[in-house]
Amino acid sequence: MKKSLILMSSLLLSTSIILSGCGKDGDETKKDDEPKKTQEEKGQDKDKVQKEEPKKDQESTKGSADFASLISYMEKETQGKTKVLFENNEPQVHKMEDVSISLDAYSVVELKDFHTDFNIPFGEQTNGGVILAKYTVKNDMDKDVYYMPTLSVTFTGATKDYSNYKDLIPEENQLPTKLGYKTDYLLKAGEEVTGYIAYPFGETDLAKINELGTVTVMVPKPFTEKENFGSTIGSDGRFNLALNTDGSKKVSSNSSFYQDKVTLDNMGEKKMLKEKSDINESKKIGDVNAILEGYQFTQFTPNEVEAPRFSNFTNGVTLLTVKFKLENKATSEIGLSSMSSKLSVNDGSQYALSEGMLLNYNYNEVIKAGETGELLQVYVLDQEQYEKIWKDKAFDIELGPIRNKGAEDTSKGKKETFTLPR
C-alpha cells in the first residue's frame, strides 16, 4: 500500500523535505535597546536546571530584604512609584562541569510614572515594571575561568532580548560590574561572585509577560581561555521565572513534561494523555548504543502567538515526545540538531518525520566521543486521528543514521526501529 502522510502542516519549513517545522517567525537575532550594554554571547540551554515551585504573591510594597534597598534606590533615581507584584526566594541552579550559576531570588516590581530620561529601555513608555534578579556564579575548578553574565530574558512572542539596565540600581551591586570587561570577566579558581541584574519592561510588555505568567533567562557557558569562544565548557542553560500565581502553577506542571521546545518556550498548554518511562530498550547503531528510555503523548493547545503555526490542525494537536539516551562509543561527536527519525503508525500505512524545530538543540549541541547524552524527538499528530485510529495501534520509530554536527552520516547509513511498548 502506498504510504500516506500524517500531517499536511503549514508549519515553517525545516530541513525535512516531507514535513514542515515549527520554528519562530521573524529574525532570531534580536536587538537590545539598552544603552552602553556590555559584550554579549547569547546561548541556548539544555542542561538540567533544579526547579522549585515559586512562592505566592507577596503583599509587601518593598519586598524582601534582598531587594528592599534596590527598590528604594530605583524609586528615588527614576522619580517613579514602585510596588512589588511577586517574589520568589527559591533558588535554581545550573551546572557547567565544575562551574555553577544560581538564580538565588527575584522580585517583579511595578514602576510607574517615572522620569522620561529612563523611557528608552522601557519601550519609550513611562510606566512599566522591572524584574530584579540575584545571581551567584561559583568556580569550583582548580583553574580560572571567564564568564560573561549576559543572562538575557526572553518569552514567547518577544521581539528582542531583555538584559541589564545599569541605571536602575547601584552599579557596584550589579553582576555585570563584578564580572565585566573591566575585570576581564575573570572568575578565579575557587571564587564565588554574587550580584544583581535589573530587567526593564514597558507597560505593554509587562502586560504580555503577566498574561503568559512566565519568562525565561538564558544562561551562557563559561570559557577556560580569555576571549576564546572555542574553549567553552558545559552546556547553555535556562531558568524559568514565574511572574504570578498562574505562572507558578505553569512552571510546576511543566516540570513533569519532557523538556522539548514546546515546554521550554511555553508555547502553549500540554495535557498528559499517556506516558511510559524506564523502558531501557537498547539497540546498536554503528558505534552508538541507542537506548529508548520513555515517551509522552500530550494534548497540546498552542497559545495565541504560536497558534498560526498549527492552523492546519483543525481537529486539534497531539504531540508525541520520545526520549532516547545515546552512548557515543564512536570517535566523532553526535550532532543533536542533525539527528532525525521517522514515526510509522496505522500498521505502517502512515508516517511522520520528527519535527526538529520543536526541539531546543542548536548547532553546537553535541554528545562528544566517549560520552553519553539525551536525545529527544517530537512528532506532531492530528488529535482526532490519534484518538479514533492510532492510539491503540503500534507506534514504530526508525532512528538513524547517526550524524555529526555537520550533518555527515557517521554510521554508514545504519538505522534501527523501536516499537513503543504500551
mmCIF file of C-alpha atoms in Angstrom, residues 253 256-258 270-276 295-299:
data_model
loop_
_atom_site.group_PDB
_atom_site.id
_atom_site.type_symbol
_atom_site.label_atom_id
_atom_site.label_comp_id
_atom_site.label_asym_id
_atom_site.label_seq_id
_atom_site.Cartn_x
_atom_site.Cartn_y
_atom_site.Cartn_z
ATOM 1 C CA SER A 253 3.298 21.470 35.748
ATOM 2 C CA SER A 256 6.560 16.836 34.587
ATOM 3 C CA PHE A 257 6.930 17.047 30.803
ATOM 4 C CA TYR A 258 9.972 16.266 28.674
ATOM 5 C CA LYS A 270 0.192 20.444 27.440
ATOM 6 C CA LYS A 271 -2.119 17.823 28.954
ATOM 7 C CA MET A 272 -0.711 14.361 29.560
ATOM 8 C CA LEU A 273 -2.577 11.635 27.653
ATOM 9 C CA LYS A 274 -0.227 8.691 28.068
ATOM 10 C CA GLU A 275 3.362 8.173 29.175
ATOM 11 C CA LYS A 276 5.792 5.387 29.861
ATOM 12 C CA TYR A 295 7.709 8.592 25.730
ATOM 13 C CA GLN A 296 4.865 11.038 26.364
ATOM 14 C CA PHE A 297 1.678 11.629 24.371
ATOM 15 C CA THR A 298 0.246 15.057 25.209
ATOM 16 C CA GLN A 299 -2.752 17.031 24.060
#
